[in-house]
PDB file of C-alpha atoms in Angstrom:
ATOM      1  CA  MET A   1       0.000   0.000   0.000  1.00 92.00           C
ATOM      2  CA  PHE A   2       1.250   3.492  -0.906  1.00 96.00           C
ATOM      3  CA  GLU A   3       1.516   6.247   1.683  1.00 97.00           C
ATOM      4  CA  GLU A   4      -0.346   9.494   1.054  1.00 98.00           C
ATOM      5  CA  ILE A   5       1.194  12.941   0.777  1.00 97.00           C
ATOM      6  CA  PRO A   6       0.581  14.639   4.176  1.00 96.00           C
ATOM      7  CA  LEU A   7      -1.435  17.502   2.747  1.00 97.00           C
ATOM      8  CA  LEU A   8      -5.172  16.971   3.254  1.00 98.00           C
ATOM      9  CA  VAL A   9      -6.804  17.181   6.662  1.00 98.00           C
ATOM     10  CA  ARG A  10      -9.593  14.718   7.401  1.00 98.00           C
ATOM     11  CA  ALA A  11     -12.655  16.214   9.071  1.00 98.00           C
ATOM     12  CA  GLU A  12     -12.946  15.432  12.768  1.00 98.00           C
ATOM     13  CA  GLU A  13     -16.620  14.688  12.140  1.00 98.00           C
ATOM     14  CA  ASN A  14     -15.846  11.829   9.702  1.00 98.00           C
ATOM     15  CA  PRO A  15     -17.804   9.954   8.586  1.00 98.00           C
ATOM     16  CA  ILE A  16     -20.009  12.946   7.808  1.00 98.00           C
ATOM     17  CA  LEU A  17     -22.848  10.720   6.553  1.00 98.00           C
ATOM     18  CA  SER A  18     -23.638   7.065   7.183  1.00 97.00           C
ATOM     19  CA  LYS A  19     -26.636   4.746   7.425  1.00 95.00           C
ATOM     20  CA  LYS A  20     -27.325   5.869  11.010  1.00 97.00           C
ATOM     21  CA  ASP A  21     -28.201   9.328   9.661  1.00 98.00           C
ATOM     22  CA  ILE A  22     -30.831   8.040   7.221  1.00 96.00           C
ATOM     23  CA  SER A  23     -34.467   7.655   8.303  1.00 96.00           C
ATOM     24  CA  TYR A  24     -35.423   5.212   5.527  1.00 93.00           C
ATOM     25  CA  ASN A  25     -34.019   1.810   4.549  1.00 91.00           C
ATOM     26  CA  ALA A  26     -30.249   2.280   4.185  1.00 93.00           C
ATOM     27  CA  ALA A  27     -27.115   0.156   4.427  1.00 91.00           C
ATOM     28  CA  LEU A  28     -24.181   1.706   2.517  1.00 94.00           C
ATOM     29  CA  ILE A  29     -23.996   5.501   2.100  1.00 97.00           C
ATOM     30  CA  PHE A  30     -21.100   6.531  -0.151  1.00 98.00           C
ATOM     31  CA  ASN A  31     -19.739   7.925  -3.457  1.00 98.00           C
ATOM     32  CA  ALA A  32     -21.701  11.174  -3.289  1.00 98.00           C
ATOM     33  CA  GLY A  33     -21.738  14.163  -5.590  1.00 98.00           C
ATOM     34  CA  VAL A  34     -21.639  17.527  -3.798  1.00 98.00           C
ATOM     35  CA  ILE A  35     -22.187  21.148  -4.896  1.00 98.00           C
ATOM     36  CA  LYS A  36     -22.586  24.546  -3.286  1.00 98.00           C
ATOM     37  CA  TYR A  37     -25.595  26.215  -4.846  1.00 98.00           C
ATOM     38  CA  HIS A  38     -26.963  29.623  -3.834  1.00 97.00           C
ATOM     39  CA  GLY A  39     -25.180  29.388  -0.504  1.00 97.00           C
ATOM     40  CA  THR A  40     -26.413  25.897   0.423  1.00 98.00           C
ATOM     41  CA  TYR A  41     -24.471  22.658   0.135  1.00 98.00           C
ATOM     42  CA  TYR A  42     -26.268  19.796  -1.600  1.00 98.00           C
ATOM     43  CA  MET A  43     -25.229  16.162  -1.576  1.00 98.00           C
ATOM     44  CA  VAL A  44     -26.643  13.357  -3.702  1.00 98.00           C
ATOM     45  CA  PHE A  45     -25.397  10.082  -2.272  1.00 98.00           C
ATOM     46  CA  ARG A  46     -25.529   6.444  -3.256  1.00 97.00           C
ATOM     47  CA  ASN A  47     -27.512   4.187  -0.931  1.00 95.00           C
ATOM     48  CA  ASP A  48     -27.204   0.421  -1.340  1.00 92.00           C
ATOM     49  CA  TYR A  49     -30.180  -0.533   0.772  1.00 87.00           C
ATOM     50  CA  LEU A  50     -30.693  -4.278   0.281  1.00 71.00           C
ATOM     51  CA  GLY A  51     -28.629  -7.362   0.795  1.00 55.00           C
ATOM     52  CA  TYR A  52     -25.853  -6.011   3.017  1.00 52.00           C
ATOM     53  CA  PRO A  53     -23.956  -9.192   3.968  1.00 51.00           C
ATOM     54  CA  PRO A  54     -24.141 -11.150   6.144  1.00 46.00           C
ATOM     55  CA  ILE A  55     -27.857 -10.332   6.376  1.00 46.00           C
ATOM     56  CA  ASN A  56     -28.323 -11.542   2.818  1.00 44.00           C
ATOM     57  CA  LYS A  57     -25.615 -13.771   1.402  1.00 44.00           C
ATOM     58  CA  VAL A  58     -26.752 -13.043  -2.147  1.00 42.00           C
ATOM     59  CA  GLY A  59     -25.094  -9.619  -2.045  1.00 50.00           C
ATOM     60  CA  ILE A  60     -26.096  -6.046  -2.724  1.00 57.00           C
ATOM     61  CA  GLY A  61     -29.586  -5.639  -4.147  1.00 67.00           C
ATOM     62  CA  GLY A  62     -31.481  -2.360  -4.391  1.00 85.00           C
ATOM     63  CA  VAL A  63     -29.740   0.960  -4.926  1.00 92.00           C
ATOM     64  CA  ASN A  64     -31.200   4.459  -4.822  1.00 95.00           C
ATOM     65  CA  LEU A  65     -29.888   8.014  -4.600  1.00 98.00           C
ATOM     66  CA  GLY A  66     -30.653  10.201  -1.609  1.00 98.00           C
ATOM     67  CA  VAL A  67     -30.346  13.951  -1.047  1.00 98.00           C
ATOM     68  CA  ALA A  68     -28.923  15.810   1.943  1.00 98.00           C
ATOM     69  CA  ARG A  69     -28.435  19.522   2.659  1.00 98.00           C
ATOM     70  CA  SER A  70     -25.960  21.444   4.774  1.00 98.00           C
ATOM     71  CA  LYS A  71     -25.252  25.007   5.827  1.00 98.00           C
ATOM     72  CA  ASP A  72     -21.537  24.455   6.432  1.00 98.00           C
ATOM     73  CA  GLY A  73     -20.628  21.480   4.222  1.00 98.00           C
ATOM     74  CA  ILE A  74     -19.885  19.365   7.307  1.00 98.00           C
ATOM     75  CA  HIS A  75     -23.165  18.719   9.127  1.00 98.00           C
ATOM     76  CA  TRP A  76     -25.854  17.250   6.883  1.00 98.00           C
ATOM     77  CA  ILE A  77     -29.633  16.848   7.030  1.00 98.00           C
ATOM     78  CA  PRO A  78     -30.885  14.089   4.674  1.00 98.00           C
ATOM     79  CA  ASN A  79     -34.354  14.091   3.143  1.00 98.00           C
ATOM     80  CA  ASP A  80     -36.807  11.669   4.727  1.00 97.00           C
ATOM     81  CA  LYS A  81     -37.143   9.624   1.533  1.00 96.00           C
ATOM     82  CA  PRO A  82     -34.937   8.683  -1.462  1.00 95.00           C
ATOM     83  CA  ALA A  83     -34.754  11.051  -4.419  1.00 96.00           C
ATOM     84  CA  PHE A  84     -33.922   8.989  -7.513  1.00 95.00           C
ATOM     85  CA  GLU A  85     -33.944   5.360  -8.569  1.00 91.00           C
ATOM     86  CA  MET A  86     -33.834   3.605 -11.947  1.00 91.00           C
ATOM     87  CA  HIS A  87     -34.998   0.042 -12.370  1.00 87.00           C
ATOM     88  CA  ASP A  88     -36.875  -1.608 -15.232  1.00 89.00           C
ATOM     89  CA  ASP A  89     -36.636  -4.635 -17.521  1.00 92.00           C
ATOM     90  CA  GLU A  90     -33.238  -3.432 -18.798  1.00 93.00           C
ATOM     91  CA  ILE A  91     -31.757  -1.170 -16.085  1.00 91.00           C
ATOM     92  CA  GLU A  92     -30.762  -2.875 -12.864  1.00 88.00           C
ATOM     93  CA  ARG A  93     -29.519   0.103 -10.804  1.00 90.00           C
ATOM     94  CA  MET A  94     -28.480   3.768 -10.914  1.00 94.00           C
ATOM     95  CA  TYR A  95     -25.474   4.780  -8.814  1.00 96.00           C
ATOM     96  CA  ASP A  96     -22.331   6.923  -8.234  1.00 97.00           C
ATOM     97  CA  PRO A  97     -23.801  10.415  -8.842  1.00 98.00           C
ATOM     98  CA  ARG A  98     -21.697  13.474  -9.714  1.00 98.00           C
ATOM     99  CA  LEU A  99     -23.114  17.010  -9.563  1.00 98.00           C
ATOM    100  CA  THR A 100     -22.121  20.065 -11.596  1.00 98.00           C
ATOM    101  CA  VAL A 101     -23.684  23.528 -11.859  1.00 98.00           C
ATOM    102  CA  ILE A 102     -23.655  24.993 -15.387  1.00 98.00           C
ATOM    103  CA  ASP A 103     -25.360  28.326 -16.100  1.00 98.00           C
ATOM    104  CA  ASP A 104     -27.237  28.086 -12.783  1.00 98.00           C
ATOM    105  CA  GLU A 105     -28.685  24.667 -13.644  1.00 98.00           C
ATOM    106  CA  ILE A 106     -27.813  21.520 -11.720  1.00 98.00           C
ATOM    107  CA  TYR A 107     -26.663  18.554 -13.804  1.00 98.00           C
ATOM    108  CA  ILE A 108     -26.049  15.023 -12.637  1.00 98.00           C
ATOM    109  CA  CYS A 109     -23.814  12.355 -14.109  1.00 98.00           C
ATOM    110  CA  PHE A 110     -24.468   8.780 -13.043  1.00 98.00           C
ATOM    111  CA  ALA A 111     -23.807   5.161 -13.899  1.00 97.00           C
ATOM    112  CA  VAL A 112     -26.380   2.476 -14.593  1.00 96.00           C
ATOM    113  CA  ASP A 113     -25.895  -1.271 -14.630  1.00 93.00           C
ATOM    114  CA  THR A 114     -27.951  -2.865 -17.374  1.00 94.00           C
ATOM    115  CA  LYS A 115     -28.436  -6.380 -18.677  1.00 94.00           C
ATOM    116  CA  HIS A 116     -26.212  -5.423 -21.610  1.00 96.00           C
ATOM    117  CA  GLY A 117     -23.409  -3.544 -19.886  1.00 95.00           C
ATOM    118  CA  VAL A 118     -22.542  -0.471 -17.825  1.00 96.00           C
ATOM    119  CA  ARG A 119     -23.722   2.874 -19.217  1.00 97.00           C
ATOM    120  CA  GLY A 120     -23.013   6.448 -18.202  1.00 98.00           C
ATOM    121  CA  GLY A 121     -25.824   8.967 -18.084  1.00 98.00           C
ATOM    122  CA  ILE A 122     -26.196  12.732 -17.939  1.00 98.00           C
ATOM    123  CA  GLY A 123     -29.337  14.474 -16.750  1.00 98.00           C
ATOM    124  CA  LYS A 124     -30.720  17.762 -15.481  1.00 98.00           C
ATOM    125  CA  VAL A 125     -32.060  17.977 -11.940  1.00 98.00           C
ATOM    126  CA  ILE A 126     -35.636  19.274 -12.027  1.00 97.00           C
ATOM    127  CA  GLY A 127     -37.186  21.289  -9.205  1.00 96.00           C
ATOM    128  CA  ASP A 128     -35.972  20.760  -5.669  1.00 95.00           C
ATOM    129  CA  PHE A 129     -34.278  17.477  -6.566  1.00 97.00           C
ATOM    130  CA  GLU A 130     -37.677  16.119  -7.532  1.00 95.00           C
ATOM    131  CA  ARG A 131     -36.597  14.166 -10.601  1.00 95.00           C
ATOM    132  CA  VAL A 132     -33.882  13.775 -13.225  1.00 97.00           C
ATOM    133  CA  GLU A 133     -34.544  14.661 -16.844  1.00 97.00           C
ATOM    134  CA  VAL A 134     -32.206  12.301 -18.702  1.00 97.00           C
ATOM    135  CA  ILE A 135     -30.377  14.034 -21.548  1.00 98.00           C
ATOM    136  CA  SER A 136     -27.981  11.369 -22.796  1.00 98.00           C
ATOM    137  CA  MET A 137     -26.892   7.794 -22.170  1.00 98.00           C
ATOM    138  CA  SER A 138     -23.666   6.243 -23.422  1.00 97.00           C
ATOM    139  CA  VAL A 139     -23.285   2.862 -25.032  1.00 96.00           C
ATOM    140  CA  PRO A 140     -21.650   0.174 -22.880  1.00 96.00           C
ATOM    141  CA  ASP A 141     -19.160   0.263 -21.361  1.00 95.00           C
ATOM    142  CA  ASN A 142     -18.509   3.746 -19.991  1.00 97.00           C
ATOM    143  CA  ARG A 143     -18.939   5.470 -16.633  1.00 95.00           C
ATOM    144  CA  ASN A 144     -17.318   7.778 -14.022  1.00 97.00           C
ATOM    145  CA  MET A 145     -18.436  10.732 -16.138  1.00 98.00           C
ATOM    146  CA  VAL A 146     -17.996  14.258 -14.785  1.00 98.00           C
ATOM    147  CA  LEU A 147     -18.939  17.546 -16.431  1.00 98.00           C
ATOM    148  CA  PHE A 148     -16.859  20.708 -16.509  1.00 99.00           C
ATOM    149  CA  PRO A 149     -18.787  23.645 -14.968  1.00 98.00           C
ATOM    150  CA  GLU A 150     -18.675  25.781 -18.124  1.00 98.00           C
ATOM    151  CA  LYS A 151     -18.287  25.453 -21.868  1.00 98.00           C
ATOM    152  CA  ILE A 152     -14.760  25.352 -23.254  1.00 98.00           C
ATOM    153  CA  ASN A 153     -14.273  26.699 -26.773  1.00 97.00           C
ATOM    154  CA  GLY A 154     -18.056  26.789 -27.108  1.00 98.00           C
ATOM    155  CA  MET A 155     -18.541  23.119 -26.189  1.00 98.00           C
ATOM    156  CA  TYR A 156     -19.640  21.178 -23.151  1.00 98.00           C
ATOM    157  CA  VAL A 157     -16.847  18.911 -21.939  1.00 98.00           C
ATOM    158  CA  ARG A 158     -16.806  15.761 -19.840  1.00 98.00           C
ATOM    159  CA  LEU A 159     -14.194  13.408 -18.449  1.00 98.00           C
ATOM    160  CA  GLU A 160     -15.034   9.715 -18.661  1.00 98.00           C
ATOM    161  CA  ARG A 161     -13.631   6.236 -18.203  1.00 98.00           C
ATOM    162  CA  PRO A 162     -14.472   3.698 -20.925  1.00 97.00           C
ATOM    163  CA  PHE A 163     -13.934  -0.039 -20.339  1.00 94.00           C
ATOM    164  CA  PRO A 164     -11.959  -1.349 -23.354  1.00 93.00           C
ATOM    165  CA  VAL A 165     -11.565  -4.900 -22.018  1.00 91.00           C
ATOM    166  CA  TYR A 166     -10.950  -6.503 -25.406  1.00 90.00           C
ATOM    167  CA  SER A 167      -8.442  -4.006 -26.802  1.00 90.00           C
ATOM    168  CA  ARG A 168      -6.775  -2.806 -23.582  1.00 87.00           C
ATOM    169  CA  GLY A 169      -6.602  -6.194 -21.850  1.00 83.00           C
ATOM    170  CA  GLY A 170      -8.246  -6.896 -18.509  1.00 84.00           C
ATOM    171  CA  ASP A 171      -9.470  -3.978 -16.405  1.00 87.00           C
ATOM    172  CA  TYR A 172      -6.610  -1.658 -17.309  1.00 92.00           C
ATOM    173  CA  PHE A 173      -8.524   1.559 -17.959  1.00 97.00           C
ATOM    174  CA  ASP A 174      -7.690   5.226 -18.512  1.00 98.00           C
ATOM    175  CA  ILE A 175      -9.215   8.734 -18.322  1.00 98.00           C
ATOM    176  CA  TRP A 176     -10.650  10.174 -21.536  1.00 98.00           C
ATOM    177  CA  MET A 177     -12.366  13.407 -22.554  1.00 98.00           C
ATOM    178  CA  SER A 178     -15.219  14.102 -24.976  1.00 98.00           C
ATOM    179  CA  ASP A 179     -17.134  17.233 -25.946  1.00 98.00           C
ATOM    180  CA  SER A 180     -20.658  18.078 -27.064  1.00 98.00           C
ATOM    181  CA  ALA A 181     -22.615  21.002 -28.457  1.00 98.00           C
ATOM    182  CA  ASP A 182     -25.819  20.039 -26.636  1.00 98.00           C
ATOM    183  CA  LEU A 183     -24.957  17.559 -23.808  1.00 98.00           C
ATOM    184  CA  LYS A 184     -26.678  14.847 -25.853  1.00 98.00           C
ATOM    185  CA  TYR A 185     -24.318  13.863 -28.657  1.00 98.00           C
ATOM    186  CA  TRP A 186     -20.691  13.356 -27.654  1.00 98.00           C
ATOM    187  CA  GLY A 187     -17.510  12.947 -29.679  1.00 98.00           C
ATOM    188  CA  ASN A 188     -14.068  14.354 -30.440  1.00 98.00           C
ATOM    189  CA  SER A 189     -12.760  11.973 -27.796  1.00 98.00           C
ATOM    190  CA  LYS A 190      -9.165  12.228 -26.579  1.00 98.00           C
ATOM    191  CA  LEU A 191      -7.012  10.378 -24.084  1.00 98.00           C
ATOM    192  CA  VAL A 192      -6.265  12.532 -21.036  1.00 98.00           C
ATOM    193  CA  LEU A 193      -4.222  10.303 -18.713  1.00 98.00           C
ATOM    194  CA  GLY A 194      -3.109   6.711 -19.129  1.00 97.00           C
ATOM    195  CA  ALA A 195      -3.103   4.402 -16.136  1.00 97.00           C
ATOM    196  CA  GLU A 196       0.501   3.438 -16.823  1.00 96.00           C
ATOM    197  CA  LYS A 197       1.649   6.986 -16.030  1.00 97.00           C
ATOM    198  CA  VAL A 198       0.354   6.908 -12.428  1.00 98.00           C
ATOM    199  CA  PRO A 199       2.977   5.397 -10.076  1.00 98.00           C
ATOM    200  CA  TYR A 200       0.424   4.217  -7.483  1.00 98.00           C
ATOM    201  CA  CYS A 201      -1.693   2.371 -10.024  1.00 97.00           C
ATOM    202  CA  ASN A 202      -1.204  -1.032 -11.595  1.00 96.00           C
ATOM    203  CA  ASN A 203      -4.832  -1.584 -12.532  1.00 96.00           C
ATOM    204  CA  LYS A 204      -7.046   1.339 -13.571  1.00 97.00           C
ATOM    205  CA  ILE A 205      -7.760   5.018 -13.066  1.00 98.00           C
ATOM    206  CA  GLY A 206     -10.859   7.120 -13.570  1.00 98.00           C
ATOM    207  CA  PRO A 207     -12.380  10.578 -13.049  1.00 98.00           C
ATOM    208  CA  ALA A 208     -13.576  11.402  -9.550  1.00 98.00           C
ATOM    209  CA  ALA A 209     -14.888  14.856  -8.554  1.00 98.00           C
ATOM    210  CA  PRO A 210     -15.893  17.328 -11.298  1.00 98.00           C
ATOM    211  CA  PRO A 211     -13.178  19.908 -12.072  1.00 98.00           C
ATOM    212  CA  ILE A 212     -12.909  23.347 -10.507  1.00 98.00           C
ATOM    213  CA  LYS A 213     -11.512  26.309 -12.421  1.00 98.00           C
ATOM    214  CA  THR A 214      -8.346  28.031 -11.185  1.00 98.00           C
ATOM    215  CA  GLU A 215      -5.977  30.580 -12.686  1.00 97.00           C
ATOM    216  CA  LYS A 216      -3.441  27.812 -13.301  1.00 98.00           C
ATOM    217  CA  GLY A 217      -5.822  25.318 -14.901  1.00 98.00           C
ATOM    218  CA  TRP A 218      -8.691  22.918 -14.261  1.00 98.00           C
ATOM    219  CA  LEU A 219      -8.082  21.146 -10.955  1.00 98.00           C
ATOM    220  CA  THR A 220      -9.679  17.721 -10.674  1.00 98.00           C
ATOM    221  CA  THR A 221      -9.329  14.568  -8.635  1.00 98.00           C
ATOM    222  CA  PHE A 222      -9.074  11.038  -9.960  1.00 98.00           C
ATOM    223  CA  HIS A 223      -9.135   7.569  -8.442  1.00 98.00           C
ATOM    224  CA  ALA A 224      -6.323   5.088  -8.944  1.00 98.00           C
ATOM    225  CA  VAL A 225      -6.399   1.381  -8.188  1.00 98.00           C
ATOM    226  CA  GLU A 226      -3.637  -0.908  -6.980  1.00 98.00           C
ATOM    227  CA  LEU A 227      -4.305  -4.617  -7.423  1.00 96.00           C
ATOM    228  CA  ASP A 228      -2.613  -6.942  -4.951  1.00 94.00           C
ATOM    229  CA  PRO A 229      -3.247 -10.627  -5.784  1.00 93.00           C
ATOM    230  CA  ASN A 230      -1.934 -11.604  -2.346  1.00 92.00           C
ATOM    231  CA  ARG A 231      -4.865  -9.929  -0.607  1.00 93.00           C
ATOM    232  CA  GLY A 232      -7.805 -12.080   0.418  1.00 91.00           C
ATOM    233  CA  LYS A 233     -11.213 -11.255   1.879  1.00 93.00           C
ATOM    234  CA  ASN A 234     -10.747  -7.613   3.006  1.00 94.00           C
ATOM    235  CA  GLY A 235     -14.406  -6.821   3.552  1.00 93.00           C
ATOM    236  CA  TRP A 236     -17.743  -8.546   3.219  1.00 88.00           C
ATOM    237  CA  GLU A 237     -17.066 -10.204  -0.125  1.00 85.00           C
ATOM    238  CA  GLU A 238     -15.224 -13.492  -0.440  1.00 87.00           C
ATOM    239  CA  LYS A 239     -12.269 -11.723  -2.064  1.00 92.00           C
ATOM    240  CA  TRP A 240     -11.327  -8.048  -2.440  1.00 95.00           C
ATOM    241  CA  GLN A 241      -7.814  -7.513  -3.774  1.00 96.00           C
ATOM    242  CA  LYS A 242      -7.932  -3.833  -4.733  1.00 97.00           C
ATOM    243  CA  ILE A 243      -6.844  -0.657  -2.967  1.00 98.00           C
ATOM    244  CA  TYR A 244      -8.344   2.649  -4.113  1.00 98.00           C
ATOM    245  CA  TYR A 245      -6.422   5.924  -3.819  1.00 98.00           C
ATOM    246  CA  ALA A 246      -7.228   9.553  -4.632  1.00 98.00           C
ATOM    247  CA  GLY A 247      -4.953  11.587  -6.885  1.00 98.00           C
ATOM    248  CA  ILE A 248      -5.201  15.118  -8.230  1.00 98.00           C
ATOM    249  CA  MET A 249      -4.248  16.666 -11.553  1.00 98.00           C
ATOM    250  CA  LEU A 250      -4.214  20.043 -13.284  1.00 98.00           C
ATOM    251  CA  LEU A 251      -5.548  20.331 -16.845  1.00 98.00           C
ATOM    252  CA  ASP A 252      -5.026  23.074 -19.413  1.00 98.00           C
ATOM    253  CA  LEU A 253      -7.772  25.717 -19.354  1.00 98.00           C
ATOM    254  CA  LYS A 254      -8.214  25.862 -23.124  1.00 98.00           C
ATOM    255  CA  ASP A 255      -7.523  22.207 -23.915  1.00 98.00           C
ATOM    256  CA  PRO A 256      -8.308  20.012 -20.902  1.00 98.00           C
ATOM    257  CA  SER A 257      -7.027  16.921 -22.703  1.00 98.00           C
ATOM    258  CA  LYS A 258      -3.557  18.294 -21.862  1.00 98.00           C
ATOM    259  CA  VAL A 259      -2.308  17.382 -18.376  1.00 98.00           C
ATOM    260  CA  ILE A 260      -0.152  20.150 -16.893  1.00 98.00           C
ATOM    261  CA  GLY A 261       0.799  17.958 -13.956  1.00 98.00           C
ATOM    262  CA  PHE A 262      -0.502  15.497 -11.357  1.00 98.00           C
ATOM    263  CA  SER A 263       0.373  14.161  -7.925  1.00 97.00           C
ATOM    264  CA  LYS A 264       3.037  11.449  -8.032  1.00 96.00           C
ATOM    265  CA  LEU A 265       1.759  10.000  -4.751  1.00 97.00           C
ATOM    266  CA  PRO A 266      -1.840   9.741  -3.515  1.00 98.00           C
ATOM    267  CA  ILE A 267      -3.391  12.749  -1.818  1.00 98.00           C
ATOM    268  CA  LEU A 268      -5.574  10.276   0.081  1.00 98.00           C
ATOM    269  CA  ALA A 269      -4.704   6.668   0.888  1.00 98.00           C
ATOM    270  CA  PRO A 270      -6.768   4.407   3.152  1.00 98.00           C
ATOM    271  CA  LYS A 271      -5.489   4.817   6.711  1.00 98.00           C
ATOM    272  CA  ALA A 272      -8.397   5.900   8.929  1.00 98.00           C
ATOM    273  CA  PRO A 273     -10.481   3.048  10.433  1.00 98.00           C
ATOM    274  CA  TYR A 274     -13.569   4.060   8.428  1.00 98.00           C
ATOM    275  CA  GLU A 275     -11.498   3.854   5.206  1.00 98.00           C
ATOM    276  CA  ARG A 276      -9.837   0.545   6.037  1.00 98.00           C
ATOM    277  CA  GLU A 277     -12.841  -1.481   7.177  1.00 96.00           C
ATOM    278  CA  GLY A 278     -16.302  -1.740   5.635  1.00 95.00           C
ATOM    279  CA  TYR A 279     -18.097  -3.413   2.783  1.00 93.00           C
ATOM    280  CA  ARG A 280     -14.852  -3.210   0.782  1.00 95.00           C
ATOM    281  CA  ASN A 281     -11.768  -2.448   2.792  1.00 97.00           C
ATOM    282  CA  ASP A 282      -9.176   0.152   1.758  1.00 98.00           C
ATOM    283  CA  VAL A 283     -11.255   2.233  -0.644  1.00 98.00           C
ATOM    284  CA  ILE A 284     -11.058   6.014  -1.200  1.00 98.00           C
ATOM    285  CA  PHE A 285     -13.387   7.360  -3.904  1.00 98.00           C
ATOM    286  CA  PRO A 286     -13.773  11.166  -4.310  1.00 98.00           C
ATOM    287  CA  GLY A 287     -16.985  12.471  -5.837  1.00 98.00           C
ATOM    288  CA  GLY A 288     -17.204  16.159  -4.931  1.00 98.00           C
ATOM    289  CA  MET A 289     -14.833  19.103  -4.695  1.00 98.00           C
ATOM    290  CA  ILE A 290     -15.783  22.643  -3.638  1.00 98.00           C
ATOM    291  CA  LEU A 291     -13.557  25.719  -3.717  1.00 98.00           C
ATOM    292  CA  GLU A 292     -14.417  28.154  -0.917  1.00 98.00           C
ATOM    293  CA  ASP A 293     -13.882  31.917  -1.036  1.00 97.00           C
ATOM    294  CA  ASP A 294     -10.989  31.700   1.433  1.00 97.00           C
ATOM    295  CA  GLY A 295      -9.062  29.254  -0.763  1.00 98.00           C
ATOM    296  CA  GLU A 296     -10.013  26.128   1.145  1.00 98.00           C
ATOM    297  CA  VAL A 297     -10.904  23.111  -0.985  1.00 98.00           C
ATOM    298  CA  LYS A 298     -13.395  20.593   0.378  1.00 98.00           C
ATOM    299  CA  ILE A 299     -12.990  17.102  -1.076  1.00 98.00           C
ATOM    300  CA  TYR A 300     -15.835  14.668  -0.424  1.00 99.00           C
ATOM    301  CA  TYR A 301     -15.187  10.964  -0.775  1.00 99.00           C
ATOM    302  CA  GLY A 302     -16.698   7.574  -0.183  1.00 98.00           C
ATOM    303  CA  ALA A 303     -14.761   5.367   2.245  1.00 98.00           C
ATOM    304  CA  ALA A 304     -14.702   1.559   2.223  1.00 97.00           C
ATOM    305  CA  ASP A 305     -17.843   1.653   0.021  1.00 96.00           C
ATOM    306  CA  THR A 306     -19.699   2.211   3.297  1.00 96.00           C
ATOM    307  CA  VAL A 307     -19.686   5.858   4.471  1.00 98.00           C
ATOM    308  CA  GLU A 308     -19.206   9.407   3.130  1.00 98.00           C
ATOM    309  CA  CYS A 309     -16.302  11.550   4.350  1.00 99.00           C
ATOM    310  CA  LEU A 310     -14.618  14.937   3.968  1.00 99.00           C
ATOM    311  CA  ALA A 311     -11.028  16.153   3.762  1.00 99.00           C
ATOM    312  CA  THR A 312      -9.753  19.690   3.186  1.00 98.00           C
ATOM    313  CA  ALA A 313      -6.668  21.420   1.808  1.00 98.00           C
ATOM    314  CA  LYS A 314      -5.543  24.822   0.567  1.00 98.00           C
ATOM    315  CA  LEU A 315      -5.975  25.482  -3.146  1.00 98.00           C
ATOM    316  CA  ASP A 316      -2.405  26.748  -3.587  1.00 98.00           C
ATOM    317  CA  ASP A 317      -1.009  23.601  -1.960  1.00 98.00           C
ATOM    318  CA  LEU A 318      -2.960  21.351  -4.321  1.00 98.00           C
ATOM    319  CA  ILE A 319      -1.906  23.326  -7.384  1.00 98.00           C
ATOM    320  CA  ASN A 320       1.753  23.375  -6.304  1.00 98.00           C
ATOM    321  CA  LEU A 321       1.584  19.617  -5.795  1.00 98.00           C
ATOM    322  CA  CYS A 322       0.451  19.182  -9.408  1.00 98.00           C
ATOM    323  CA  LEU A 323       3.216  21.485 -10.677  1.00 97.00           C
ATOM    324  CA  LYS A 324       5.961  19.784  -8.668  1.00 90.00           C
ATOM    325  CA  LYS A 325       8.429  17.979 -10.913  1.00 78.00           C
TER     326      LYS A 325
END
């Protein structure tokens, strides 16, 4: 396991959201998208609510997305019922939401498991998180999509992580970028960062929290996976051999397919008890990043696929880390 760079400070309140905070059926609360909108913090979190072993040996069943609000980004009040769920003859579950505000509208990226592969979706949040108006859905297999908060060169832009199992070999996946004139039809795809370039990855990488704009470039987190075949159970499943880390990178403002620099060690590695033990041990998965007026950056992340957490750092420190040779 790699050691993290001693830069981020974990919130004393961690976990900031877990199943004990939810008034409806809940088991695993994690991988949330977070925004600050008109002075209020909003979180849309994943809730795996059925089949939490060892209650049900079959495994995870139902999944929905819940909403919580906060005045300070630390203490959260969840709604008293779930917000979104997708399930029909083709779609099995909707999960891993990411939130972005563009032109004062809230957009959500999400993944769906279907009978014919994993798809990534983009939708607009309608009303007070009343429903999602789906705008586009990818073909299998693609997910971990995040939107940039403004158009670049007149186009909407997203980061994504396709699953080229046949051509890439195994689950050795990279971060890509595509653009769109209308959020519906996507193309002009480019490789952003290959997994082989990340020293703390021997398996796959993918986008994490949506980017924030800085004077030096687009700052964005990513997840990186180390596979250790010597690991065994490590959680509730019979075998869990992966370790998930958080990294950060800086992308060019005019052409975000160009990486200016990225952290050569993780900014977050599993070390706290709530990150090391849960449904899947040793998992860090960022999903939200907010830049405050005083230069503090709040990074929200799922831990052990079980709870939602928060860590903070100074913007200048994160940028300097990306620029360090």
